[in-house]
Short mmCIF file of C-alpha atoms in Angstrom, two decimals:
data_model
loop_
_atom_site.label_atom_id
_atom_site.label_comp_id
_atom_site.label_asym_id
_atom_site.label_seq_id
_atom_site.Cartn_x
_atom_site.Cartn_y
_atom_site.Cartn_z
CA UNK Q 882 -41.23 -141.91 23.62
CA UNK Q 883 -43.49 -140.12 25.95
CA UNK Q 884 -47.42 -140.48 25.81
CA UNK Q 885 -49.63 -137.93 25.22
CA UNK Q 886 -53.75 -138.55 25.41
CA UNK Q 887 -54.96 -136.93 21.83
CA UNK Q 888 -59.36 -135.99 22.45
CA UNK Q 889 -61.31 -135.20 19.68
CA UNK Q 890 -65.25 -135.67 18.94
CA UNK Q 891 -64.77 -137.21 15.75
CA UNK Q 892 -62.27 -138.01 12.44
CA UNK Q 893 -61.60 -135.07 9.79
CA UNK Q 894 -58.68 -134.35 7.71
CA UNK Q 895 -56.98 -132.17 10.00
CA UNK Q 896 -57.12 -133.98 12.65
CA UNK Q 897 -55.59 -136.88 10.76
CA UNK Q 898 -52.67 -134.48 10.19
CA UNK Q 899 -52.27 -133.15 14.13
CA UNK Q 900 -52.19 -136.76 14.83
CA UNK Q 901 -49.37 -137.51 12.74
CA UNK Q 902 -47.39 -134.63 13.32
CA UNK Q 903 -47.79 -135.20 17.60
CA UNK Q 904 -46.83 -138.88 16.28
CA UNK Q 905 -43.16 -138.20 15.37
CA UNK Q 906 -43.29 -137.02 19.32
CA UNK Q 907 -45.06 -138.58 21.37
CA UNK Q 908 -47.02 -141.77 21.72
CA UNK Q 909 -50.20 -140.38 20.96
CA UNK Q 910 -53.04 -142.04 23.13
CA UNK Q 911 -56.10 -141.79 20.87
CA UNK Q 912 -59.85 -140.92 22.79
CA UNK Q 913 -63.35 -140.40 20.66
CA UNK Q 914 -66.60 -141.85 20.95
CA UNK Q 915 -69.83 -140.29 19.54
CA UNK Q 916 -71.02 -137.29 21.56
CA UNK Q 917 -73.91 -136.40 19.66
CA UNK Q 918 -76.68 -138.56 20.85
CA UNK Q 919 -77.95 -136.42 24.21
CA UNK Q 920 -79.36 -139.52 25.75
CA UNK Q 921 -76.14 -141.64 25.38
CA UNK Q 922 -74.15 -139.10 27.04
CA UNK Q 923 -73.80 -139.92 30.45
CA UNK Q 924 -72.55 -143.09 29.52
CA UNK Q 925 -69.96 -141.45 27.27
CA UNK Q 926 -69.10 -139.63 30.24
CA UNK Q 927 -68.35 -142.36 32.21
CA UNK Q 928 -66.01 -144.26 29.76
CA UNK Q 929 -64.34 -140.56 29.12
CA UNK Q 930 -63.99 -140.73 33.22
CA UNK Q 931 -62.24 -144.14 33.08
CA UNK Q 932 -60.24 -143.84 30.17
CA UNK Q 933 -58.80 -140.58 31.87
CA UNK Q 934 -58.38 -142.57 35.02
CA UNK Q 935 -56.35 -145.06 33.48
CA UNK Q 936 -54.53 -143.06 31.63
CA UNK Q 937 -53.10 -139.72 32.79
CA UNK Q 938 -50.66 -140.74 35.38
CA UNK Q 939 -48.60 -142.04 32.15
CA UNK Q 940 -49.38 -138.78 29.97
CA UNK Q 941 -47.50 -136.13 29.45
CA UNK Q 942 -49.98 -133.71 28.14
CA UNK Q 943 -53.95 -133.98 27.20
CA UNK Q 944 -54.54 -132.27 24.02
CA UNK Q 945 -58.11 -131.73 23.14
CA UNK Q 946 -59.81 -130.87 19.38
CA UNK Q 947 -62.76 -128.86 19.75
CA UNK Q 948 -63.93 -127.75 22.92
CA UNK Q 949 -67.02 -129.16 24.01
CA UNK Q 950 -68.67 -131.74 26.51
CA UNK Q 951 -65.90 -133.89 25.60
CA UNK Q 952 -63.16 -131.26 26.94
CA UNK Q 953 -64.09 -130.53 30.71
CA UNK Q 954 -63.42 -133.68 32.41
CA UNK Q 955 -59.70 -133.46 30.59
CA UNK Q 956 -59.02 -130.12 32.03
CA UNK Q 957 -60.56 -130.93 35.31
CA UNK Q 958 -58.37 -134.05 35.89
CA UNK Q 959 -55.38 -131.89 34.38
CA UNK Q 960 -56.11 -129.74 37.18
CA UNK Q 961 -55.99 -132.43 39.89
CA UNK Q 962 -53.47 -134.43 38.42
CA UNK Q 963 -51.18 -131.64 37.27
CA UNK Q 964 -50.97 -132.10 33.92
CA UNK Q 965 -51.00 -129.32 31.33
CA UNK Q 966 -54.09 -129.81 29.01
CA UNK Q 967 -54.41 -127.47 25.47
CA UNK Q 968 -57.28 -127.39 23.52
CA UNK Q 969 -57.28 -126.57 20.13
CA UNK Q 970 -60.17 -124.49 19.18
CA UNK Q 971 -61.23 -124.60 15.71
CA UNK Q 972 -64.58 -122.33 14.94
CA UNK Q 973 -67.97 -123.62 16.42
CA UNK Q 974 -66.26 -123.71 19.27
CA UNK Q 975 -65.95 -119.84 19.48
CA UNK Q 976 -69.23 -118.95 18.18
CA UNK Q 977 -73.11 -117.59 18.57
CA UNK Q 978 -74.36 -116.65 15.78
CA UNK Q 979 -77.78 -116.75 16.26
CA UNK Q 980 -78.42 -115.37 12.89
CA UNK Q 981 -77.88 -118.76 11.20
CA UNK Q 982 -78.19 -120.69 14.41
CA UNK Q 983 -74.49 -121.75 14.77
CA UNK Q 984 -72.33 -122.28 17.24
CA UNK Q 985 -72.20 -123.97 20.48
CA UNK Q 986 -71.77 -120.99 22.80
CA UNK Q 987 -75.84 -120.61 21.80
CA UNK Q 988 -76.65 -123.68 23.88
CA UNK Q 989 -76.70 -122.86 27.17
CA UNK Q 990 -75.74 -126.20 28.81
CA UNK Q 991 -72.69 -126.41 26.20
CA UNK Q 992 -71.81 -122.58 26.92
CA UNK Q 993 -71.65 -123.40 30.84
CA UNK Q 994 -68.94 -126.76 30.01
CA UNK Q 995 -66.79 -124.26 27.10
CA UNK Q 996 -66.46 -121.84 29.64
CA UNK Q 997 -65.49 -123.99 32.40
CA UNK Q 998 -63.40 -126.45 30.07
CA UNK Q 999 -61.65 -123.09 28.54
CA UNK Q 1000 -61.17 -121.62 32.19
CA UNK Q 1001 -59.50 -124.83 33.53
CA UNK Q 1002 -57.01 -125.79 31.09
CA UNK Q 1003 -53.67 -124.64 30.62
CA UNK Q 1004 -53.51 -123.37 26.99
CA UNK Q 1005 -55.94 -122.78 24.37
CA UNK Q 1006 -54.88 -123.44 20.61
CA UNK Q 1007 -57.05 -120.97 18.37
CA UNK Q 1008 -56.40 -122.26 14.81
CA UNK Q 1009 -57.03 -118.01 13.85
CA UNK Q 1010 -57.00 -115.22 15.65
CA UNK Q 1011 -60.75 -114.43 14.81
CA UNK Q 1012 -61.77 -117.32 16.97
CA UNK Q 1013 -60.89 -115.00 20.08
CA UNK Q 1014 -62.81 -111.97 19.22
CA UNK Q 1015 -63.63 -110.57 15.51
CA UNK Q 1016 -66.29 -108.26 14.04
CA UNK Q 1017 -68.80 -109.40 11.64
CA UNK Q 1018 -70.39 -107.02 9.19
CA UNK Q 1019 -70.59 -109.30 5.93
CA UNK Q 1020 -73.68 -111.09 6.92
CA UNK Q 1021 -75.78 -107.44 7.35
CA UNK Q 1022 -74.46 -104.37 6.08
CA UNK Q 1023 -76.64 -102.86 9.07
CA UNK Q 1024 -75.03 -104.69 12.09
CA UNK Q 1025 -72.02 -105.33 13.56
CA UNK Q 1026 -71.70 -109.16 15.15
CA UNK Q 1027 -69.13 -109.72 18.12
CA UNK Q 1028 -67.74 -113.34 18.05
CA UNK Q 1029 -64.85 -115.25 19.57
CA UNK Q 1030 -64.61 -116.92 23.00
CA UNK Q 1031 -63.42 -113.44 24.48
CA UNK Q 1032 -66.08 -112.03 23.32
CA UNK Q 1033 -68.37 -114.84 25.40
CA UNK Q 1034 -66.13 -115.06 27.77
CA UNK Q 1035 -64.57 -112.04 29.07
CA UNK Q 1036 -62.89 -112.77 32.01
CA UNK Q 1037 -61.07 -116.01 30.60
CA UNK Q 1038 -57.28 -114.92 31.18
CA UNK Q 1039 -55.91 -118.83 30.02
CA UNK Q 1040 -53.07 -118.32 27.98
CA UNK Q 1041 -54.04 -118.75 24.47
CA UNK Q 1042 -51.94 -118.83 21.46
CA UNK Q 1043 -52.82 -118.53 17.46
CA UNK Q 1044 -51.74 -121.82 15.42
CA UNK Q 1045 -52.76 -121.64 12.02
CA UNK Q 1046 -54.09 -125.29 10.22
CA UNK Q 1047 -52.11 -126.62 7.96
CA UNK Q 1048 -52.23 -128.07 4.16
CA UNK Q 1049 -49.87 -130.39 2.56
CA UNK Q 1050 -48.92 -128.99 -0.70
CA UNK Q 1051 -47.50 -132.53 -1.70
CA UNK Q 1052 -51.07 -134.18 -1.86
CA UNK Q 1053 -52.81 -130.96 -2.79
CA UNK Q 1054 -51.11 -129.54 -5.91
CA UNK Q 1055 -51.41 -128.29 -9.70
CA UNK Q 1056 -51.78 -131.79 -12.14
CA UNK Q 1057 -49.72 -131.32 -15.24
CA UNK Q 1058 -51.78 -131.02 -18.43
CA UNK Q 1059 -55.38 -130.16 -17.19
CA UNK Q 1060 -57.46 -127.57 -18.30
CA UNK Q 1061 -59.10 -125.50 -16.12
CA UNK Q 1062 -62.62 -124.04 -17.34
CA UNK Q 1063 -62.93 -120.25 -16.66
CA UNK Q 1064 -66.12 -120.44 -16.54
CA UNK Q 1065 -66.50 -122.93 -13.55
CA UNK Q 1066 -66.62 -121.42 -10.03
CA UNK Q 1067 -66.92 -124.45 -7.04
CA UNK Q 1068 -67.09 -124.52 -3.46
CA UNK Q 1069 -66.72 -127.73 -1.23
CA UNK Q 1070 -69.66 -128.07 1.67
CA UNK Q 1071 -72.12 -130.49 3.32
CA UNK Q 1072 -75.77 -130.45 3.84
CA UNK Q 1073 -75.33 -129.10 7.27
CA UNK Q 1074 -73.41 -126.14 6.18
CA UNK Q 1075 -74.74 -124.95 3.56
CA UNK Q 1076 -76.60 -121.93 4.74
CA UNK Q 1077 -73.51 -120.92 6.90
CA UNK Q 1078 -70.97 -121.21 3.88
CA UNK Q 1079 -73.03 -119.18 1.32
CA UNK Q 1080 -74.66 -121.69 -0.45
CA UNK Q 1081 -78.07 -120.04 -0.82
CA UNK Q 1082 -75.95 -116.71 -1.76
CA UNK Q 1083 -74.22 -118.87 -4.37
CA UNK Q 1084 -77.46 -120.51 -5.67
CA UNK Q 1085 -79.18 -116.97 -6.13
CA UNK Q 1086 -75.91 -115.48 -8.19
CA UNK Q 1087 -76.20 -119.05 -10.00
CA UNK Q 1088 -79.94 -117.70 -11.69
CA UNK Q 1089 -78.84 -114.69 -12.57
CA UNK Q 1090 -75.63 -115.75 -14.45
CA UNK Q 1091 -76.37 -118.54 -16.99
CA UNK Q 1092 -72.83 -118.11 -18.83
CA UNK Q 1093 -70.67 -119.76 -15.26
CA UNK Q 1094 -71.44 -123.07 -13.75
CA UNK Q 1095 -71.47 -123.47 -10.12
CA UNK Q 1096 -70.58 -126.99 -8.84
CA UNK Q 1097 -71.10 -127.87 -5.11
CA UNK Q 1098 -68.74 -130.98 -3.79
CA UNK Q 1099 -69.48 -132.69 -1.07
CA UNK Q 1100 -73.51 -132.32 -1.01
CA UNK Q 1101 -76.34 -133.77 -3.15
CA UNK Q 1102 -79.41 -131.14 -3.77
CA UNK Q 1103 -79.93 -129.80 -0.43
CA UNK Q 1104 -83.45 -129.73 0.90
CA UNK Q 1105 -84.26 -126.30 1.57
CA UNK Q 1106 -83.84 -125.11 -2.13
CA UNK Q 1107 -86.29 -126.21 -4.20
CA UNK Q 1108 -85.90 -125.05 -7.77
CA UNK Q 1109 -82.06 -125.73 -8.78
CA UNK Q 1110 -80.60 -123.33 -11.97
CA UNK Q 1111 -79.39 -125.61 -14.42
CA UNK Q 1112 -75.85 -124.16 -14.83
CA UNK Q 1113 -75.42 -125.66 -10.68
CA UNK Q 1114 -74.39 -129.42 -10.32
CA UNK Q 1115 -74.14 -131.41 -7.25
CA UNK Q 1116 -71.40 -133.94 -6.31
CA UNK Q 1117 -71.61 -135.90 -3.80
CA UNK Q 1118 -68.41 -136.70 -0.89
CA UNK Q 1119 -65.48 -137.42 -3.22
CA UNK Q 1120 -62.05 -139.43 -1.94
CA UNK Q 1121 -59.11 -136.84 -2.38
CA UNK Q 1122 -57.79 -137.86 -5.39
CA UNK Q 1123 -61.13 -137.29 -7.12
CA UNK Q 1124 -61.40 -134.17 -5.14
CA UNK Q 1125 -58.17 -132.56 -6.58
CA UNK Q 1126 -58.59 -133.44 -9.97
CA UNK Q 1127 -62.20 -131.73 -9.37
CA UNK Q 1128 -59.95 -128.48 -7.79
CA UNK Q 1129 -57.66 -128.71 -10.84
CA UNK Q 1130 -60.62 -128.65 -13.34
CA UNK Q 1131 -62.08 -125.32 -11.93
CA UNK Q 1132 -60.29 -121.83 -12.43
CA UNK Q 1133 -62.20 -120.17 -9.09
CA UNK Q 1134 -62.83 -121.88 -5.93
CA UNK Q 1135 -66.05 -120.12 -3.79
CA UNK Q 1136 -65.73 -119.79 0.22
CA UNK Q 1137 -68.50 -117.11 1.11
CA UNK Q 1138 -69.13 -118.33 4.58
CA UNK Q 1139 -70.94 -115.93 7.12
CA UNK Q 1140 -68.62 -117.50 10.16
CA UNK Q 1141 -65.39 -119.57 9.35
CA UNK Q 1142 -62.96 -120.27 11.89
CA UNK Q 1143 -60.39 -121.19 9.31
CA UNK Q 1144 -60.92 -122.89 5.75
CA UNK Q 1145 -59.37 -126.22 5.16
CA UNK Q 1146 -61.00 -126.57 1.81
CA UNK Q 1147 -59.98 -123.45 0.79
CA UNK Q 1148 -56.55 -123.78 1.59
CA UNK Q 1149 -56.49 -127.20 -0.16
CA UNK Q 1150 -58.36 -125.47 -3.16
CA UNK Q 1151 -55.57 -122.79 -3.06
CA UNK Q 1152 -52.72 -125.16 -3.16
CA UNK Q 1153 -54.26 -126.93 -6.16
CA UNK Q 1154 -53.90 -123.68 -7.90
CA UNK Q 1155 -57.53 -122.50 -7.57
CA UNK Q 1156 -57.97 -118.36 -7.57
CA UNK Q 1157 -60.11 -117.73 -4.33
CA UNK Q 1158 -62.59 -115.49 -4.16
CA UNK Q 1159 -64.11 -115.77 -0.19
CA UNK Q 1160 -66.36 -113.36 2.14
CA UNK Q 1161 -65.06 -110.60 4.36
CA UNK Q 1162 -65.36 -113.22 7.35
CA UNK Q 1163 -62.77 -114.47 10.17
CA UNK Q 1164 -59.75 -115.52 8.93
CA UNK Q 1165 -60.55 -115.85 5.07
CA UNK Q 1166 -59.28 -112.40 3.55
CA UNK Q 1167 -55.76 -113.28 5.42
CA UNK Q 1168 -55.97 -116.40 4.15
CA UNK Q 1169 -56.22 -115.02 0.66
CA UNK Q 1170 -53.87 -112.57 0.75
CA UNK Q 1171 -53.32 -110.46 -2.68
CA UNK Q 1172 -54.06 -113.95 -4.36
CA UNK Q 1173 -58.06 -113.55 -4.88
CA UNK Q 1174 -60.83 -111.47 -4.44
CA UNK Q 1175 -63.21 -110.71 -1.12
CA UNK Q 1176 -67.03 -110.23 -1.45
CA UNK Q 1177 -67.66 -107.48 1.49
CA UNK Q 1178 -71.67 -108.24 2.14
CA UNK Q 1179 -73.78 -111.12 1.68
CA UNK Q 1180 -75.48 -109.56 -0.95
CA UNK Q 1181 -76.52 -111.62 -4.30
CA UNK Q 1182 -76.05 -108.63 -6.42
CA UNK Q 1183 -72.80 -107.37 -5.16
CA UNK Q 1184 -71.70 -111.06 -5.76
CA UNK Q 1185 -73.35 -111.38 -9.18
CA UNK Q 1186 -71.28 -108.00 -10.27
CA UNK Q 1187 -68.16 -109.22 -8.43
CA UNK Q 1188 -68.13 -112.10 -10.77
CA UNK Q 1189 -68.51 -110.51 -13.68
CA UNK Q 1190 -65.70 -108.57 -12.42
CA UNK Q 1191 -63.44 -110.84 -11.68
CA UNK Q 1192 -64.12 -113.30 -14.68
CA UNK Q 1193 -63.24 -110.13 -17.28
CA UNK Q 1194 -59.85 -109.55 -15.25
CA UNK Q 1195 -56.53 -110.86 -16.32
CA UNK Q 1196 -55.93 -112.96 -13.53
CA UNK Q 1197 -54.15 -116.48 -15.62
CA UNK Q 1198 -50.93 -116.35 -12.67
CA UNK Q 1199 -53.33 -116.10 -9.63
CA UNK Q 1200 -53.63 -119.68 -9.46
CA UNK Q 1201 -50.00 -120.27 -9.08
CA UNK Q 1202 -49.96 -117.40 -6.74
CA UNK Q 1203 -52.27 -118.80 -4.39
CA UNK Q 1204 -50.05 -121.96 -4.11
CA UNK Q 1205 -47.86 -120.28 -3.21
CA UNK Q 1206 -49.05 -118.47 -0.47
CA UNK Q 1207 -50.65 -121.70 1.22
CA UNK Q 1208 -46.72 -122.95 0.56
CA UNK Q 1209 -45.39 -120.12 3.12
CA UNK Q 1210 -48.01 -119.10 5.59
CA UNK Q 1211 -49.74 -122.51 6.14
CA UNK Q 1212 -47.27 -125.38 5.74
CA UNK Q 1213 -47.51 -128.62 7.94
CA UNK Q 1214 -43.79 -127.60 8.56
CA UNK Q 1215 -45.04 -124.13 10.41
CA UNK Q 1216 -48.09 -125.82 12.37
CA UNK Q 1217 -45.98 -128.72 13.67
CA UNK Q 1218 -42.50 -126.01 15.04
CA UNK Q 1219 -45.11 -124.03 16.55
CA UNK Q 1220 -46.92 -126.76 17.80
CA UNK Q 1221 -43.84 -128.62 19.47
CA UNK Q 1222 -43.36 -125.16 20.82
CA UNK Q 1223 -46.30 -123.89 23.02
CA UNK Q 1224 -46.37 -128.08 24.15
CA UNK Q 1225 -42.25 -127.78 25.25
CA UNK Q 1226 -43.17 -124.50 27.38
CA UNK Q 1227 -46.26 -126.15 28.38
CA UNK Q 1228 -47.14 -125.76 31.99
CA UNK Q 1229 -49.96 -125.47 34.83
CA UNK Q 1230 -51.38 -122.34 35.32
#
């Protein structure tokens, strides 16, 4: 089995699931360490340097998850050492939005590496299309906002090519005999995205609509809100199987982010038969398909009416629709063909 060297900055779900799909492959030659203490980072560099060293005359390919200060020393030393090197861009990645103060291309240090990292290697891996150039006018109604790395970057010709993320329907499905409460509407988010994934747009819709409860997974009361409705509850990071039972419990599923470079939890949502109802962002109205709803502003009012709207509707199938459109577009199936792909064709610019 040939070796591959696998980058990333740190663990998440979908990363798990690249892993094991590249694993039926390739011997997949694992690299992380912690790249977000500044003043540790040179030594990070180093053991980056030496695991490359030792590593890439055996390799195959270097595939790297995120770019970022971990990605330029794997496409320079693809470079030297001929060796293709595709990095999978996933949304931060892609961005400045200095509206919400996102995104790393806003750093100037970090801009300088993505745009050097992205220039040197071979292929880039956009899990959506919007992460190399979109239009965003659902944070101000006023304003257009230009993101995507050829936005940023316009003279970047490296090959790029769209691979969607992917859900397993298997582990995130509809339980047999649960009730789902119609009036429960939850979103899944952390402390650290909470502005940037609508939270404070959810919490003011939250006051003016006792009937619905809002539940927020993944987060206890965040900081910068300081009076709490009492129809909103916080959970805190659940395992998945507490996680889809939560999904299963809930008839809409919330994803009103201003800047999303693809939606894991609301594809997992989706599959667990959760209608969608998600901002006019990035990938998410593709996403949804003719299976939910889209909220065109960040607006608490138009939301507030919106779900009103939508809870009056007869919309009892959606749910199963939505499974079923996570089931065709976004399988682990369709990631990993299209994966082996663009890696088979793979070569140095």
């Amino acid at each position: 089995m040939e070796k591959i060297i696998f980058i990333y900055p740190k663990r998440a779900s979908f990363i798990d699931l690249d892993i094991a799909i590249l694993s039926k492959r390739y011997n997949v030659i694992e690299n992380t360490y912690n790249w977000q203490n500044k003043f540790t980072l040179p030594i990070v560099f180093l053991k980056q340097f030496f695991f490359i060293v030792k590593n890439i005359k055996f390799s195959k390919y270097i595939i790297v998850s995120f770019g970022g200060y971990w990605s330029i020393l794997p496409s320079i030393f693809g470079k030297w050492f001929k060796r293709p090197v595709f990095i999978m861009l996933h949304g931060a990645d892609c961005a400045s939005f200095k509206e919400i103060n996102y995104g790393s291309i806003r750093k100037p240090t970090l801009r300088f590496v993505l745009k050097k990292s992205y220039s040197f290697a071979t292929h880039l891996l956009p899990v959506s299309q919007s992460l190399i150039f979109t239009e965003n006018s659902y944070y101000s109604k006023n304003k257009t906002i230009r993101q995507g790395y050829k936005h940023f970057f316009n003279k970047n010709n490296t090959k790029n090519t769209v691979i969607h993320n992917a859900i397993d329907s298997k582990k995130w499905h509809i339980l047999a005999n649960t009730n789902r409460n119609k009036n429960r509407f939850i979103t899944v988010l952390s402390e650290g995205q909470f502005v940037r994934k609508g939270g404070e747009l959810i919490v003011d819709a939250a006051r003016k609509l006792p009937q619905f409860n809002f539940y927020f997974v993944g987060i206890l009361k965040p900081k910068s809100v300081s009076k709490i409705p009492k129809n909103i509850t916080f959970i805190p990071k659940t395992p998945p199987e507490e996680l889809l039972k939560i999904y299963n419990e809930a008839k809409f599923y919330l994803q009103l982010s201003i800047f999303e470079g693809f939606g894991v939890a609301l594809c997992e949502a989706m599959s667990s038969g959760c209608i969608p109802i998600v901002s006019n962002a990035n990938i998410l109205p593709y996403i949804i398909g003719e299976t939910g709803y889209v909220i065109d502003h960040n607006d608490s009012d138009i939301l507030e009416n919106k779900l009103i709207e939508i809870h009056n509707e007869n919309n009892g199938e959606m749910g199963q629709k939505s499974r079923k459109r996570i089931i065709e577009k976004f399988s682990v199936e369709k990631r990993a063909n299209k994966l082996y792909e663009v890696l088979d064709k793979g070569k140095i610019n």
